[in-house]
mmCIF file of C-alpha atoms in Angstrom:
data_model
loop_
_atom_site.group_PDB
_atom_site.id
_atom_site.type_symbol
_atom_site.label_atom_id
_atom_site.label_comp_id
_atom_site.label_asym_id
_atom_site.label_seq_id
_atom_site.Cartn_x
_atom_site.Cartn_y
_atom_site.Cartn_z
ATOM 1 C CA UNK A 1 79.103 130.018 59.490
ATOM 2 C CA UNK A 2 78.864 126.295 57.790
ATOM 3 C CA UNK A 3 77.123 124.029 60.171
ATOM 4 C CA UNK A 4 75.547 120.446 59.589
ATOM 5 C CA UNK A 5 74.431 116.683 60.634
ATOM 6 C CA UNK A 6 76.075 113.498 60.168
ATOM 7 C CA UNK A 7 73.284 110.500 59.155
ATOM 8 C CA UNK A 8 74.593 107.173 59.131
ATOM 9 C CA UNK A 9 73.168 103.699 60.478
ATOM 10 C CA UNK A 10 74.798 102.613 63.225
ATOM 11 C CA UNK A 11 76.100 98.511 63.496
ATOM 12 C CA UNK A 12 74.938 97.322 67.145
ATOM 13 C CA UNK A 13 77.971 96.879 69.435
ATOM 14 C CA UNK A 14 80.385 97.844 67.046
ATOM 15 C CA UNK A 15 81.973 100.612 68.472
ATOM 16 C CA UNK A 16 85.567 101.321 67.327
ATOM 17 C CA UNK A 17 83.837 100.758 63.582
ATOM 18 C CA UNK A 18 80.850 103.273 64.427
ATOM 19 C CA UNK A 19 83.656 105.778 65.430
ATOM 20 C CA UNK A 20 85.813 105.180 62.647
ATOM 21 C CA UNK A 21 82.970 105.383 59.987
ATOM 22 C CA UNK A 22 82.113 108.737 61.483
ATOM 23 C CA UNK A 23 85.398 110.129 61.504
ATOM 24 C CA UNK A 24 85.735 109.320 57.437
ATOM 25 C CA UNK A 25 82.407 110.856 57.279
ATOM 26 C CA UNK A 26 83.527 113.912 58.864
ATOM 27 C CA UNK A 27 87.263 114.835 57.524
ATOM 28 C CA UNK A 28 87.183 116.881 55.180
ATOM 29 C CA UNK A 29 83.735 118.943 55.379
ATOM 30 C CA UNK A 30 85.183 121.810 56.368
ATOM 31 C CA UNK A 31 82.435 123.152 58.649
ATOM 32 C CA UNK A 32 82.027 125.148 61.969
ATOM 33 C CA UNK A 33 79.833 122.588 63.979
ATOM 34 C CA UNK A 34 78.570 119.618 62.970
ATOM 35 C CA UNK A 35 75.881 117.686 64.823
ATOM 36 C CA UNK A 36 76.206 113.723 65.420
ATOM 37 C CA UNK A 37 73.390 111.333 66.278
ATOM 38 C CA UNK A 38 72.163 109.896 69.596
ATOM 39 C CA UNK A 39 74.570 107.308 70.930
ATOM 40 C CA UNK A 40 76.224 107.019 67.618
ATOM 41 C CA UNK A 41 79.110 104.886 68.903
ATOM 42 C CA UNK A 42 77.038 101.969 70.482
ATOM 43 C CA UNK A 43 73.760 101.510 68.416
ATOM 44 C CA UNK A 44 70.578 102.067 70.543
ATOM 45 C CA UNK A 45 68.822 98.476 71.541
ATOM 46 C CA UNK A 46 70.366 97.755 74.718
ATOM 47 C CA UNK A 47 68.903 94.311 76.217
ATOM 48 C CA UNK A 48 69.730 95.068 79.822
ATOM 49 C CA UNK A 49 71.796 97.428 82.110
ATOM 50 C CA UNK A 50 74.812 95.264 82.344
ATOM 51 C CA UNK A 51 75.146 95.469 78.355
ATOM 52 C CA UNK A 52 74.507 99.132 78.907
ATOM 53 C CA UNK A 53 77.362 99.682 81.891
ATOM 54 C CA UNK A 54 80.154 97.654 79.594
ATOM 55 C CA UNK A 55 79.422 99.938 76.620
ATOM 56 C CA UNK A 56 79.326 103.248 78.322
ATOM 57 C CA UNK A 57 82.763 105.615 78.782
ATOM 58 C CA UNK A 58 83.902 107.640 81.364
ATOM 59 C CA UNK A 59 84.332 111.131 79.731
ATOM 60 C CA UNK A 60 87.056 112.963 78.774
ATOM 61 C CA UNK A 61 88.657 109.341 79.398
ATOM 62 C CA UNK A 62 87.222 107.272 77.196
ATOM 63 C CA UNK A 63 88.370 106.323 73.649
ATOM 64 C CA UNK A 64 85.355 107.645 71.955
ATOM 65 C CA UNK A 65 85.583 110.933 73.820
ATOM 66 C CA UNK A 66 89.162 111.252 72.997
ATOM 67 C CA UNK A 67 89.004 110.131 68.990
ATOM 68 C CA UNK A 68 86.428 112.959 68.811
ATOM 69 C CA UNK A 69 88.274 115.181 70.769
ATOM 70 C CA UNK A 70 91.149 114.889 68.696
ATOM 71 C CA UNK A 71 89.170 115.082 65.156
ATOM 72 C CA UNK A 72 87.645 118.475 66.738
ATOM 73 C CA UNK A 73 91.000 120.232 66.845
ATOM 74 C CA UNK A 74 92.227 118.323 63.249
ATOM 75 C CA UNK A 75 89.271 120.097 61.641
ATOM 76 C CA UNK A 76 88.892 122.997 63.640
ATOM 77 C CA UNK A 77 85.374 121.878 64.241
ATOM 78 C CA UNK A 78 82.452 122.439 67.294
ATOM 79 C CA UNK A 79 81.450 118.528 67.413
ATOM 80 C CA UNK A 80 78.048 117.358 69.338
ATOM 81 C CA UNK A 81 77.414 113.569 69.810
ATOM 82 C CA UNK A 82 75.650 111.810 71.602
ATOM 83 C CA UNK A 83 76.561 108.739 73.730
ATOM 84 C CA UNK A 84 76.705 106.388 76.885
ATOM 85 C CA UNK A 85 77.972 107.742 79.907
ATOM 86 C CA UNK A 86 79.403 106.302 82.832
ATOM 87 C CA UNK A 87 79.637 107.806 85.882
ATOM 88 C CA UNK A 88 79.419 105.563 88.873
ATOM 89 C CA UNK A 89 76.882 103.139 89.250
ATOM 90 C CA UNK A 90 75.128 105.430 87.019
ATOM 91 C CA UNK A 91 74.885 105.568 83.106
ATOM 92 C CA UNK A 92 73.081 108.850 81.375
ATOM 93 C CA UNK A 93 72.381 109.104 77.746
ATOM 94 C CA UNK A 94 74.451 112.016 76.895
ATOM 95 C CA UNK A 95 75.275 114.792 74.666
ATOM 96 C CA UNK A 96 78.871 116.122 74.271
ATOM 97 C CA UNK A 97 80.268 119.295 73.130
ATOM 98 C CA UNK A 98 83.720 119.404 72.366
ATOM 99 C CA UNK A 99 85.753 122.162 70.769
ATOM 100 C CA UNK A 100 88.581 122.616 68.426
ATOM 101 C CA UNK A 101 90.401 123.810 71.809
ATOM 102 C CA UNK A 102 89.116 121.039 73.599
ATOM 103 C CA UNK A 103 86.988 122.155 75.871
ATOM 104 C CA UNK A 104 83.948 120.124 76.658
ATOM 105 C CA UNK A 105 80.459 120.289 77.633
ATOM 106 C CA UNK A 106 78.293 117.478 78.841
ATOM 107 C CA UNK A 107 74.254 117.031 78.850
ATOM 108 C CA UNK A 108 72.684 114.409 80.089
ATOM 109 C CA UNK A 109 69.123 113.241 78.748
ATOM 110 C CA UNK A 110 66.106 114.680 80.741
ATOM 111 C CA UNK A 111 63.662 112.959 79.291
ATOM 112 C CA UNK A 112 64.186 109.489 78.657
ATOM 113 C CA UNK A 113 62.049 107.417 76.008
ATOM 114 C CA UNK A 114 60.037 104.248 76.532
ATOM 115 C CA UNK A 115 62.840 101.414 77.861
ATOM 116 C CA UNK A 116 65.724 103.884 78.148
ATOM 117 C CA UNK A 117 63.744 104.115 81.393
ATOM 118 C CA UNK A 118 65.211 100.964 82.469
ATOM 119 C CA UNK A 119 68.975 101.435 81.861
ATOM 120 C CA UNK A 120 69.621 104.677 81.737
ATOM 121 C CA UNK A 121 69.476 107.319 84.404
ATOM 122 C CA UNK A 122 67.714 110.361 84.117
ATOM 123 C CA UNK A 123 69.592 113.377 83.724
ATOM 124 C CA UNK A 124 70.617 115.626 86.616
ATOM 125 C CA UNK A 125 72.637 118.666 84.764
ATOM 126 C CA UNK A 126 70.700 121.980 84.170
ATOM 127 C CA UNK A 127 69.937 123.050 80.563
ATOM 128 C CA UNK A 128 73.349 124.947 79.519
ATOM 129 C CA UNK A 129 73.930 127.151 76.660
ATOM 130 C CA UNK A 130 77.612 127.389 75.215
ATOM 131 C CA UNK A 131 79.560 130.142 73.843
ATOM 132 C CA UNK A 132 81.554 128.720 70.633
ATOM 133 C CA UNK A 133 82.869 131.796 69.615
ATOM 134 C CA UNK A 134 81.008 132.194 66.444
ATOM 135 C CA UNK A 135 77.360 131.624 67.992
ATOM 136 C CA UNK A 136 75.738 130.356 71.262
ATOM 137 C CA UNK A 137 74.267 126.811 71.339
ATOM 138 C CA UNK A 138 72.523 124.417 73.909
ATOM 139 C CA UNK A 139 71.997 120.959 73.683
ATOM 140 C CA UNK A 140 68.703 118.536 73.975
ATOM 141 C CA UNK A 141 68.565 114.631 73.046
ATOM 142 C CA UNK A 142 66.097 113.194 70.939
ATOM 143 C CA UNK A 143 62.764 113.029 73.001
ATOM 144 C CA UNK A 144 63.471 116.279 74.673
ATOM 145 C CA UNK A 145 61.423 117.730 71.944
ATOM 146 C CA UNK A 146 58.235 116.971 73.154
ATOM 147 C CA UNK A 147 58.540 118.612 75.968
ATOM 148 C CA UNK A 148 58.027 122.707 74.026
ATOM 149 C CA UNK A 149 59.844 123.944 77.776
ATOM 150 C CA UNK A 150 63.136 122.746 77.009
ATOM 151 C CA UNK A 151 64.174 124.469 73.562
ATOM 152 C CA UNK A 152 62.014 127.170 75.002
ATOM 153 C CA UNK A 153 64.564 127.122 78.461
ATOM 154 C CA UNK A 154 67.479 127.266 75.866
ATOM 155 C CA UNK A 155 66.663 130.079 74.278
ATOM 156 C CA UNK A 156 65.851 132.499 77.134
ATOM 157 C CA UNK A 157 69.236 131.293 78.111
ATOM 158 C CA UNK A 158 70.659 132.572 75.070
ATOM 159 C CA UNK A 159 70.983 129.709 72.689
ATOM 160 C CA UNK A 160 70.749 130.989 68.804
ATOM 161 C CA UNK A 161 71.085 127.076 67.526
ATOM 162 C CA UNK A 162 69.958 123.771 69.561
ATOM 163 C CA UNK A 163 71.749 120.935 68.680
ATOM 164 C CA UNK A 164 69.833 117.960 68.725
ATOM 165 C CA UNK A 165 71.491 114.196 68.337
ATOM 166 C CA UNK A 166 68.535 112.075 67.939
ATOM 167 C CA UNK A 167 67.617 108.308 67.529
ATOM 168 C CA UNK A 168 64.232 108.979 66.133
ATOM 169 C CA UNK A 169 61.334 106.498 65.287
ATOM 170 C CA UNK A 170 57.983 108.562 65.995
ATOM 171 C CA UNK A 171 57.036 110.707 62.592
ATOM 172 C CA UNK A 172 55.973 113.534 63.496
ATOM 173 C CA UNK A 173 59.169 114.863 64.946
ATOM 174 C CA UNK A 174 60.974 116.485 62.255
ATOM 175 C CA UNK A 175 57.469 118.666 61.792
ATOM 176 C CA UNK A 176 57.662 119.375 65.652
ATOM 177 C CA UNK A 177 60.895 120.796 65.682
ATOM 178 C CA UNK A 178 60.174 123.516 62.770
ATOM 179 C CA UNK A 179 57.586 124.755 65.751
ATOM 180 C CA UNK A 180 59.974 124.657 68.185
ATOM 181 C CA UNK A 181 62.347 126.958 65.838
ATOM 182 C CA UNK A 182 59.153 129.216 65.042
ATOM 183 C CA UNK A 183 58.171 129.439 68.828
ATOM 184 C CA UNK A 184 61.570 130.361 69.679
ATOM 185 C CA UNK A 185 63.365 131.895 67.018
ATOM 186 C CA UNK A 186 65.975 129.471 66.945
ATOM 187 C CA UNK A 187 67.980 127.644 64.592
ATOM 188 C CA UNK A 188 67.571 123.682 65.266
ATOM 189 C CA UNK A 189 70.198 121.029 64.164
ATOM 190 C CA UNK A 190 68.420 117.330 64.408
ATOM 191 C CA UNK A 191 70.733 114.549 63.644
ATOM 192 C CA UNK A 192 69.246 111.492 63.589
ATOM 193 C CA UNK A 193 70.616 107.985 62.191
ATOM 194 C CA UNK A 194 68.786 105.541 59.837
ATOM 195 C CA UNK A 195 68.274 101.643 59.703
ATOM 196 C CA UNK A 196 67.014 99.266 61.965
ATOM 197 C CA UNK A 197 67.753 97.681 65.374
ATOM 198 C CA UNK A 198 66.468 94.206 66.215
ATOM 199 C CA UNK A 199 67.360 92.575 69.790
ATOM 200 C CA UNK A 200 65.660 91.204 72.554
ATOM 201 C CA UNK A 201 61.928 90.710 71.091
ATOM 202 C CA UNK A 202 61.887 94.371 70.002
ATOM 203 C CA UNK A 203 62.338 96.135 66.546
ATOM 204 C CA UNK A 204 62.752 99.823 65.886
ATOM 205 C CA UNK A 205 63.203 101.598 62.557
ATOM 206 C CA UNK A 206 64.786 105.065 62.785
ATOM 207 C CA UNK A 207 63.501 107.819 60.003
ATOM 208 C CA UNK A 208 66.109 109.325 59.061
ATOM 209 C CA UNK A 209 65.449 112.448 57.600
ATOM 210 C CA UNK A 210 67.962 114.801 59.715
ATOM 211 C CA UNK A 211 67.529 118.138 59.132
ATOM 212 C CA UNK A 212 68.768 122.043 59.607
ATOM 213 C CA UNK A 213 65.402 124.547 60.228
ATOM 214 C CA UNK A 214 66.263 127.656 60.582
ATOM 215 C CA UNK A 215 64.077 130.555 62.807
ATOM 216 C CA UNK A 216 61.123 131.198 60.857
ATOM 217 C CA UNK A 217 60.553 127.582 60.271
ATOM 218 C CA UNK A 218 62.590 127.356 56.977
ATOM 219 C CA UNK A 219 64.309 123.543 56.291
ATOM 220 C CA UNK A 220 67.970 124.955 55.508
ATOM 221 C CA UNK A 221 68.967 120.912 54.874
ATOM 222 C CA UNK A 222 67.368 117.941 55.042
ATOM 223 C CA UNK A 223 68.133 114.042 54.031
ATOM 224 C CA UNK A 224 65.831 111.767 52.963
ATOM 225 C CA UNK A 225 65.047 108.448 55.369
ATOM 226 C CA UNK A 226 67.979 106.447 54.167
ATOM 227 C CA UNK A 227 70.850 108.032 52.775
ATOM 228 C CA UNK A 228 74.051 107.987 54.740
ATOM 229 C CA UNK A 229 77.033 111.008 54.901
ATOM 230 C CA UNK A 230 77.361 114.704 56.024
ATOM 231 C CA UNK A 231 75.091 117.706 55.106
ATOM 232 C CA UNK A 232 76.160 121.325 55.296
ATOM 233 C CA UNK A 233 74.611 124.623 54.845
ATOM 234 C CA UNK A 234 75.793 128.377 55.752
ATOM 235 C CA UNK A 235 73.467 129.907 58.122
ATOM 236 C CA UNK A 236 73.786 133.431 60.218
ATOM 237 C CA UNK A 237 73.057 132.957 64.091
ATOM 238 C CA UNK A 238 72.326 136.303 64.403
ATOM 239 C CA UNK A 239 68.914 135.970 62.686
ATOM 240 C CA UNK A 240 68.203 134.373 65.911
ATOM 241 C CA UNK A 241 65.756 136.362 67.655
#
């Protein structure tokens, strides 16, 4: 099967234009699943939780949900994104699975990063591994991979690929996750955006460098820190162990 990562830089705020820019990216790749980054839509620097709350969507009813919904079943593509979720009083820094089909699959961020601890709310959905049809994956956010328990949950559970929208700024992580793939025998999809984000006193440059590791620790596809588009490679799930 053809799987992959969308890269791109995100504009702050910009939402309908974020979308838009990653549907262009997307048409016409022809691939199986493709992996998104971490709240793609909205840019990451939030400056307090009222900003937060007016960004986030209610899913399936909101119009990012639904413009990816509906580019899922134009391509006949397994999309993963990540994005802002309202639910309540509460927002969660989420991961969504939608199919060609359209059915959907929601995780919400366990482990949340420096301030995300002040807007967001941590996640309260169990570690879930999906059946697509052509392989089984589950889905972690960004800092999850730090934590060796939750790729490690995901695969006892079943998962052959983890899917893994990221807004990464630490080094180190791209070289983590070929462990977690080795430890586990797992495929690992890590889509994470480039640029940088300056608001509120604070500045955070994102690395880039999405990638596609396959079980034994092999880098299927990787970009470099700055380039923007889609990457694809073929990979077997069953060489999952």
């Amino acid at each position: 099967m053809k799987v992959g990562f969308l890269q791109f830089s995100p504009l702050w705020g910009r939402k309908d234009d974020n979308v838009e820019r990653a549907i262009r990216s997307i048409r016409g790749a022809k691939a199986d699943l493709l992996v998104l980054p971490e709240l793609f839509s909205t840019g990451y620097l939030f400056e307090n939780g009222e900003e937060l709350k007016r960004s986030a969507e209610i899913i399936p009813e909101g119009p990012t949900f639904l413009r990816l919904a509906d580019l899922a079943a134009e391509e006949k593509v397994n999309l993963v994104f990540g994005m802002a979720e309202r639910d309540g009083e509460s927002v969660y820094n989420s991961s969504v699975l939608v199919t060609p089909e359209g059915d959907f699959w929601v995780y919400r961020k366990l482990h949340l990063f420096d301030r995300e601890k002040l807007w967001f709310t941590p996640g309260d959905k169990e570690l879930e591994v999906i059946d697509i049809g052509r392989t089984r994956v589950g889905m972690m956010l960004c800092f999850d991979w730090i934590f060796p328990e939750v790729a490690r949950i995901l695969t006892l559970k079943g998962a052959q690929i983890i899917c893994h929208p990221s807004n990464l700024v630490l080094a180190y992580c791209q070289s983590a996750m070929i462990t977690r793939c080795l430890e586990n025998g797992v495929f690992a999809i890590t889509a994470n955006r480039t640029g940088r984000e300056e608001r509120g006193g604070v500045k955070l440059t994102f690395t880039g460098k999405s990638q596609v590791v396959a079980p034994r620790g092999e880098i299927l596809s990787q970009a470099n820190e700055t380039d923007e588009g889609v990457w694809t490679v073929d990979l077997d799930p069953d060489l999952a162990l």
